Coordinates of C-alpha atoms in Angstrom, one line a residue:
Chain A
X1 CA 0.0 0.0 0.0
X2 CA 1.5 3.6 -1.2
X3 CA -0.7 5.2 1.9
X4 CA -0.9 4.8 5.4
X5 CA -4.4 5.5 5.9
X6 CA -5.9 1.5 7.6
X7 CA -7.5 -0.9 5.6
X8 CA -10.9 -1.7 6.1
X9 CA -12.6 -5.1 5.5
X10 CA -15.7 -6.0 5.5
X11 CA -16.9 -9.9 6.2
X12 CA -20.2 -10.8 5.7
X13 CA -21.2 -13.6 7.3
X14 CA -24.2 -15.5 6.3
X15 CA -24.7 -19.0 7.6
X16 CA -25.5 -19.5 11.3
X17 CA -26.1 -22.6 13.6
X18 CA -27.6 -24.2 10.5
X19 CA -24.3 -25.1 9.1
X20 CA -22.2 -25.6 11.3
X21 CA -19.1 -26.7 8.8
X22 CA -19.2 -23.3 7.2
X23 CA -19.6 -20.6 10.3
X24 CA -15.8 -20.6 12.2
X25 CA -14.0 -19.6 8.4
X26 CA -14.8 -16.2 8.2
X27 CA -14.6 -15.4 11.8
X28 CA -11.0 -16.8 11.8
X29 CA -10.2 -14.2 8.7
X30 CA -11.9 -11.2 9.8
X31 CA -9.2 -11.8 13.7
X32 CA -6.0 -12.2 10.9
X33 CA -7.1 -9.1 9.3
X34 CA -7.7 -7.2 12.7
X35 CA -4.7 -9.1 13.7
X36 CA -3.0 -6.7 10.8
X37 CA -4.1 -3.6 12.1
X38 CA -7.1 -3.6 9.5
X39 CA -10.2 -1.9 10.8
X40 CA -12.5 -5.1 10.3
X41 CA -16.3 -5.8 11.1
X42 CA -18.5 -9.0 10.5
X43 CA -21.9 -7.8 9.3
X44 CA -24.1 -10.7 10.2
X45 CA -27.2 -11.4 8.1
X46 CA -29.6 -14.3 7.1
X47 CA -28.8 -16.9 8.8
X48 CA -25.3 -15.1 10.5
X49 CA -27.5 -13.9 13.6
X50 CA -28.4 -17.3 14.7
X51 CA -24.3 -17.6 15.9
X52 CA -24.6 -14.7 18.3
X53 CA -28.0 -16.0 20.3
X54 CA -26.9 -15.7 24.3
X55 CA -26.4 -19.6 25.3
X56 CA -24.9 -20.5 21.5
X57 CA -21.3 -19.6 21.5
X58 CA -20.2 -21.4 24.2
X59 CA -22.2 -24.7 23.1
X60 CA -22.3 -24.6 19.7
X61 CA -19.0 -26.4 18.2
X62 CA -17.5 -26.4 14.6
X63 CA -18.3 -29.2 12.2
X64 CA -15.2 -30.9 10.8
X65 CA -13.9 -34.4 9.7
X66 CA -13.4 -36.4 12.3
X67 CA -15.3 -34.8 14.7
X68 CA -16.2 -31.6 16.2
X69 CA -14.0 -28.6 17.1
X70 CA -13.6 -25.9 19.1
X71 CA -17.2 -24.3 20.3
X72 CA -17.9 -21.0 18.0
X73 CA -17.4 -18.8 20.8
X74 CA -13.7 -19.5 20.8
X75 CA -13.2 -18.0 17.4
X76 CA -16.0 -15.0 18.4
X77 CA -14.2 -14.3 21.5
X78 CA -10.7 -13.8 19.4
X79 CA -12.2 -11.2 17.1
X80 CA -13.5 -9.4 19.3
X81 CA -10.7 -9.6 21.7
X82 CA -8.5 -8.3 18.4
X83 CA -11.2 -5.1 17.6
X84 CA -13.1 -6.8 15.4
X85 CA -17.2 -5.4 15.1
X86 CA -20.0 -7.3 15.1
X87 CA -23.0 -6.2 12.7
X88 CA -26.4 -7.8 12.4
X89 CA -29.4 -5.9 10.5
X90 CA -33.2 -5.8 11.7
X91 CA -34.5 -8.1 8.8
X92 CA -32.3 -10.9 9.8
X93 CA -33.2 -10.6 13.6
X94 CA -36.6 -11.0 12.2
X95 CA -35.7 -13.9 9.5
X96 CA -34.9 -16.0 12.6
X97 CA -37.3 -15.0 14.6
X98 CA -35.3 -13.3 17.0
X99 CA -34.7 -10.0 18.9
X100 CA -31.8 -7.3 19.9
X101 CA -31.9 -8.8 23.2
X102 CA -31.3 -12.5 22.5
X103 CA -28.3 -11.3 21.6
X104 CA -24.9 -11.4 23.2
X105 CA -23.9 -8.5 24.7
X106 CA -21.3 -5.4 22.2
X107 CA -23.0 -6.3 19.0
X108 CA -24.4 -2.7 17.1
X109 CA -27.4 -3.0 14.9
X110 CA -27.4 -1.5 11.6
X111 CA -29.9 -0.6 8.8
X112 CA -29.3 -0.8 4.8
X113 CA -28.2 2.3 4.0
X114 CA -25.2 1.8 6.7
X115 CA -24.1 -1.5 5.5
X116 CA -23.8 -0.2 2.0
X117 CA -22.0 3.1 3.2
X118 CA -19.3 0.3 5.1
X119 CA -19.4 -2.1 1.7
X120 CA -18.6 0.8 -0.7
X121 CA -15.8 2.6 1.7
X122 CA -13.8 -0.7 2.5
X123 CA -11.0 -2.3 0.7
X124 CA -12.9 -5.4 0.3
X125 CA -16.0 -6.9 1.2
X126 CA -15.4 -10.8 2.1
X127 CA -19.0 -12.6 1.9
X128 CA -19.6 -16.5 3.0
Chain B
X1 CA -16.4 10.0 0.3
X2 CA -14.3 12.8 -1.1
X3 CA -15.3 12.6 -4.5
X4 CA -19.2 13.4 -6.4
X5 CA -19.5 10.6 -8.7
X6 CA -21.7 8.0 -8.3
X7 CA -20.9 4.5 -6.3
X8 CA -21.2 1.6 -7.8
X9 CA -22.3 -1.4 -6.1
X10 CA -22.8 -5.1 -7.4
X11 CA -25.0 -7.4 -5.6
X12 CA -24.9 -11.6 -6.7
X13 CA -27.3 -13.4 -6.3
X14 CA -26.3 -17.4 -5.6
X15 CA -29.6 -18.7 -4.1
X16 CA -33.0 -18.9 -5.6
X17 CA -36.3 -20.5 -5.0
X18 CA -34.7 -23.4 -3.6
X19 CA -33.7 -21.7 -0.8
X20 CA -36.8 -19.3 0.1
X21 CA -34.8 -18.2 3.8
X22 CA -31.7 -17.0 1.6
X23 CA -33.4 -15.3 -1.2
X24 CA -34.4 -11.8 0.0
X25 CA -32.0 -10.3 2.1
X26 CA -29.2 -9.3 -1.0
X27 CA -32.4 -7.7 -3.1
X28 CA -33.5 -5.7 -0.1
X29 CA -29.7 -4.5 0.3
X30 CA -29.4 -3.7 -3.0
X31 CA -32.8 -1.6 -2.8
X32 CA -31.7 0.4 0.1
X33 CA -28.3 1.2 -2.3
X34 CA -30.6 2.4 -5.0
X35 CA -32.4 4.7 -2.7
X36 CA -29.1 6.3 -1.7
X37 CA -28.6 7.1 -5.1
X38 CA -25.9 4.7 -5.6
X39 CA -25.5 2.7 -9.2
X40 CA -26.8 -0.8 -8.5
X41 CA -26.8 -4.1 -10.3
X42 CA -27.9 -7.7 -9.5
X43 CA -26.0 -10.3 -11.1
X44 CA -28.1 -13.6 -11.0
X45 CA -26.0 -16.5 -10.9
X46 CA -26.0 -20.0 -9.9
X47 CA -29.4 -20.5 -9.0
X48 CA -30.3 -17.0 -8.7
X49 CA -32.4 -16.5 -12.3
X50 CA -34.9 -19.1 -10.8
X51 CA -36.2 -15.8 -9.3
X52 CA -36.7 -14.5 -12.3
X53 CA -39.1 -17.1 -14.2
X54 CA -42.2 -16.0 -14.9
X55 CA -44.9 -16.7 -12.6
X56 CA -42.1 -17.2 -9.3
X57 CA -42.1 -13.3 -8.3
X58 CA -46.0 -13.3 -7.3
X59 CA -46.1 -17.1 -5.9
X60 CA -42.9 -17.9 -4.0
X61 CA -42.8 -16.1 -0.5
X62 CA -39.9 -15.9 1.9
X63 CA -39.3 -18.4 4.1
X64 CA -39.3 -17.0 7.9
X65 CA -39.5 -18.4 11.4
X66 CA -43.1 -18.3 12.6
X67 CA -44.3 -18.6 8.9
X68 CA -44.1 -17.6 5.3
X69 CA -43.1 -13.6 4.8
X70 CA -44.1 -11.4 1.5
X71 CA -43.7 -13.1 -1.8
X72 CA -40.3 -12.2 -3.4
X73 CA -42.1 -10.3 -6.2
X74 CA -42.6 -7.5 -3.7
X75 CA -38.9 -7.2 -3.3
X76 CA -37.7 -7.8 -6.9
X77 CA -40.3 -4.6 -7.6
X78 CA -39.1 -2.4 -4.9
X79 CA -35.3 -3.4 -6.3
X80 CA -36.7 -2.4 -10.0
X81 CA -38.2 0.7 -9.2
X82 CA -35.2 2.3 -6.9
X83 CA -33.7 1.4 -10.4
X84 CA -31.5 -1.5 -9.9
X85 CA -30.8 -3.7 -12.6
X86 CA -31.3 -7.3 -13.2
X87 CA -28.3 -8.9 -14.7
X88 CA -28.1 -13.3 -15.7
X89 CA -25.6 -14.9 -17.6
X90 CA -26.1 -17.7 -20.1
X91 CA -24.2 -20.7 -17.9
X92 CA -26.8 -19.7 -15.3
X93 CA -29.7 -20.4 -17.4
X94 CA -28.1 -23.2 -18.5
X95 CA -27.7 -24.8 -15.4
X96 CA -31.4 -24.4 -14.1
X97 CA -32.5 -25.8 -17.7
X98 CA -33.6 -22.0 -18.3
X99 CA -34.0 -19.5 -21.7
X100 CA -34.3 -15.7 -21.3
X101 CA -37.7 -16.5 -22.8
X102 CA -38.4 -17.9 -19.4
X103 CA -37.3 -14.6 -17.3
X104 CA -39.5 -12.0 -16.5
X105 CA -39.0 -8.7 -18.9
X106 CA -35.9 -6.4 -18.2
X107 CA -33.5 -8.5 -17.5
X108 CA -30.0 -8.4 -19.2
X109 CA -28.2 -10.9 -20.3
X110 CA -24.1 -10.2 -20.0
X111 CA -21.3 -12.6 -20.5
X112 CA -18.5 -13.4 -18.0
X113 CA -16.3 -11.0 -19.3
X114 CA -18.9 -7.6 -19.1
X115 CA -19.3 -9.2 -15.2
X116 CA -15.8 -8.9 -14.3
X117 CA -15.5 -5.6 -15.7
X118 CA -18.2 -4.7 -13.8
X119 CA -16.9 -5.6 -10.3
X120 CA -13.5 -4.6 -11.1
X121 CA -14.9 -1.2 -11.4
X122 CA -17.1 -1.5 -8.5
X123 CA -16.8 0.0 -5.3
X124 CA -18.4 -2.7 -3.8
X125 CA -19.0 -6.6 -4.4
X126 CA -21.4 -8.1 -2.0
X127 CA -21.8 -11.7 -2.5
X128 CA -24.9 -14.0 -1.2
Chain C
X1 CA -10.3 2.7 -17.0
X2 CA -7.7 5.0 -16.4
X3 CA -4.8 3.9 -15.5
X4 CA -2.7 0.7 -17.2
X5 CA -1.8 -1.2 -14.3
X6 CA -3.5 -4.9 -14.6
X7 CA -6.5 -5.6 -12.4
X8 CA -6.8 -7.9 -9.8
X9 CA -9.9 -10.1 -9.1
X10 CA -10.0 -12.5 -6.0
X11 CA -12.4 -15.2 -6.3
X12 CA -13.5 -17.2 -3.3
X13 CA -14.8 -21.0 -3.9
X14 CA -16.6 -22.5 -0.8
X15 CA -18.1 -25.0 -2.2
X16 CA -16.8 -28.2 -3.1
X17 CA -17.9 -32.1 -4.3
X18 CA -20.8 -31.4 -1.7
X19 CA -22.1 -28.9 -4.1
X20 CA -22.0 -29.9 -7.5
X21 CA -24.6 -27.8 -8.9
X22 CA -22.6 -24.7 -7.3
X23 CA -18.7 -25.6 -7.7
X24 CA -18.3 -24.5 -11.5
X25 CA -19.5 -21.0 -12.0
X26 CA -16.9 -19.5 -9.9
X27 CA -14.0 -21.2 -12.0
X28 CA -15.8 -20.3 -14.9
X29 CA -16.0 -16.8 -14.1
X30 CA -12.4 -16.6 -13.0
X31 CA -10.8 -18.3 -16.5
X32 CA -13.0 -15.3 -17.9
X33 CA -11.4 -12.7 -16.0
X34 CA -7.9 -14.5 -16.7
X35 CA -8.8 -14.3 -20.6
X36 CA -8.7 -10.3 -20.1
X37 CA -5.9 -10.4 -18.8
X38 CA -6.4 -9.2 -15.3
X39 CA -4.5 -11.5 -12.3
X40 CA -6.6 -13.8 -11.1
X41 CA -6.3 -15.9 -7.9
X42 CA -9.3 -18.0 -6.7
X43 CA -9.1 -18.9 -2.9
X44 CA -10.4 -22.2 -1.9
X45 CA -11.9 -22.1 1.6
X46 CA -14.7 -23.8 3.5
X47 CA -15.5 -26.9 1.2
X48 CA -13.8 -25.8 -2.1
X49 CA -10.5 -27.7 -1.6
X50 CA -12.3 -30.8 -2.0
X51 CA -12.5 -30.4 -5.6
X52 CA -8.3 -30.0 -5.9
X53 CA -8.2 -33.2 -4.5
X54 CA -6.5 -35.8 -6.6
X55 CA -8.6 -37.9 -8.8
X56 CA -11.7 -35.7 -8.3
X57 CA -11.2 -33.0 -11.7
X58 CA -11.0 -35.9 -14.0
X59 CA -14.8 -37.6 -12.2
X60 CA -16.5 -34.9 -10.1
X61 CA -19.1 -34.0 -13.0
X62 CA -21.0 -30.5 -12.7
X63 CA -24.7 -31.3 -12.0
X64 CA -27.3 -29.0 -13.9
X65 CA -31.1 -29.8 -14.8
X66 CA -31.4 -32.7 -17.3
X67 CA -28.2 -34.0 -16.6
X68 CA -24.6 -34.2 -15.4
X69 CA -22.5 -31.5 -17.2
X70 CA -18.6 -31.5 -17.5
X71 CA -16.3 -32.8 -15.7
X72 CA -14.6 -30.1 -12.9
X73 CA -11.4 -30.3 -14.2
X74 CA -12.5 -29.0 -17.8
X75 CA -13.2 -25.8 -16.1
X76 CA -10.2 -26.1 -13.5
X77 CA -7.8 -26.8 -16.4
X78 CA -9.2 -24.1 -18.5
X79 CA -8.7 -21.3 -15.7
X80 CA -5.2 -22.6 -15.0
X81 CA -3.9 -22.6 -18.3
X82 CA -5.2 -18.8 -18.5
X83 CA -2.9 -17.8 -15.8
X84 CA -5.7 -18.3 -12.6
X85 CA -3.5 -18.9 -9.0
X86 CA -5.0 -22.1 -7.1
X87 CA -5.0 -20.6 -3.3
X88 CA -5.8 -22.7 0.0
X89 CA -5.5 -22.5 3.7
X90 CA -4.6 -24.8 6.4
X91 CA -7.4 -23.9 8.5
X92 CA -9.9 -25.3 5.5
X93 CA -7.7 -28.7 4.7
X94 CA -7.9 -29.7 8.3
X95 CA -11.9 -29.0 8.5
X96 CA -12.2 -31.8 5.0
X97 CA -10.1 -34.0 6.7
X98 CA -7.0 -33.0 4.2
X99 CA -3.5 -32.2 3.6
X100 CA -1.3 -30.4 0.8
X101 CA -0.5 -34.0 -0.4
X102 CA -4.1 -34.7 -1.2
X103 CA -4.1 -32.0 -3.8
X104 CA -3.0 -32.1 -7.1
X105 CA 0.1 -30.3 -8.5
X106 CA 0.7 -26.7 -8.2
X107 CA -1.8 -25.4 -5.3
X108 CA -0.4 -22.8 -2.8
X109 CA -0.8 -22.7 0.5
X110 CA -1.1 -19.2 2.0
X111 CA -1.9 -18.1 5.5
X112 CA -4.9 -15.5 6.8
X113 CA -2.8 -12.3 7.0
X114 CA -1.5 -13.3 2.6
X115 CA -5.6 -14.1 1.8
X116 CA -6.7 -10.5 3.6
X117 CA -3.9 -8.6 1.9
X118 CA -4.7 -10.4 -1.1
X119 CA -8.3 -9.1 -1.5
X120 CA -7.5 -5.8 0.1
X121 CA -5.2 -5.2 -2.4
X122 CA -7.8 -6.2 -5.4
X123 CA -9.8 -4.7 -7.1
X124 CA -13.0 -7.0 -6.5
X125 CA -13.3 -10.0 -4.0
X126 CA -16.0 -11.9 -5.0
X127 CA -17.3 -15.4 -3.1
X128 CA -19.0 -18.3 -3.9

């Protein structure tokens, strides 16, 4: 990079309980990039919210040949612990039939219009 | 942003009707671009263009816990008349045993070489 | 576009052999980019490095309506020979149950911090 201004990335995260061989990848990304110094949120949507339901990271582990791994909360705990944000939208609360405060605690709610300001001012936006 | 001109953002579409919880939430993102005056494109892939068929819009409703939501038509219109555009590729028809004779009127067929340029030149690529 | 340097398009495949209605377009659409000359990597997270497995290009066929299509490695081939980087990560082999020897000739390994400065540094990221 020719400029020092901080990268931003965006990771949008998509798949929740539901699939629970694809929900520890971008989680482990966004913590590298914030890892880097990159200014770094995880905008959760469809099924993404489902991860962040009080009771769920500490039970819920990661799907993997052979067995399971580590609970999810391992790998949310080490983004956040490394600045990361944590995004969800109104729509996908709703989606899933849940609410703001079935949430864990630190996570911002966002509309449309401020997800698309984030997408359009970062570096890149990562979606799985 | 420092600059006037307009941002581009390109929404793909992977998911169609058979996955009625996954389908919404990119065209509903992509609205709320339009209506912040940004340039906004849909590119149906994958099994996105199922959306498109004639007769799905009105009939095929959103998958939701506690019950069906609005049918997909409602967002697809909204999308339309912010002015975001409906973008398939041939392969894509292909795949889901389509023809653009099939899709609902408006929508443009690019190759894979007008899609790339169109992301490359894209502030944003927001993938579902 | 302004400028003469070449563009760079990341490409994310999460899907693999568990998909195979889903694993060709995005090695479709990366050979494409190649053909114009921009520098192309595809990254092959979540389930994608199942199909760089050896002996699954030449017998993993896509599957469309009304039949199987091509084999993988038609479209893996094609995108190679136009210049498209095969990317994985550790975290992804392990989750399949895999190692680097699995794969076939000529896939790099590269950790979190390479794959964020990879799509920070391009000029689109876009997943699959």
């Amino acid at each position: 990079m020719v400029d020092d201004r901080q990268r931003k990335v965006v990771y949008v995260q998509t798949y929740g309980t539901e699939a629970r061989d694809r929900m520890a990848t971008p989680i482990y990304l966004a913590a590298a990039a914030a890892a880097m110094d990159m200014d770094v949120s995880i905008y959760f949507t469809v099924h993404g919210p489902t991860l962040l339901k009080k009771g769920v990271p500490e039970t819920v582990r990661v799907a993997r040949v052979g067995g399971d791994g580590a609970p999810i909360g391992h790998f949310l705990d080490q983004a956040r612990e490394l600045g990361v944000r944590f995004l969800v939208c109104q729509p996908s609360l709703d989606l899933n039939g849940m609410t703001l405060d079935d949430l864990v605690d630190g996570v911002e709610c966002i509309g449309g219009a401020a997800f698309n300001d984030l997408c359009s001012e970062a570096d890149a936006v990562i979606s799985f």
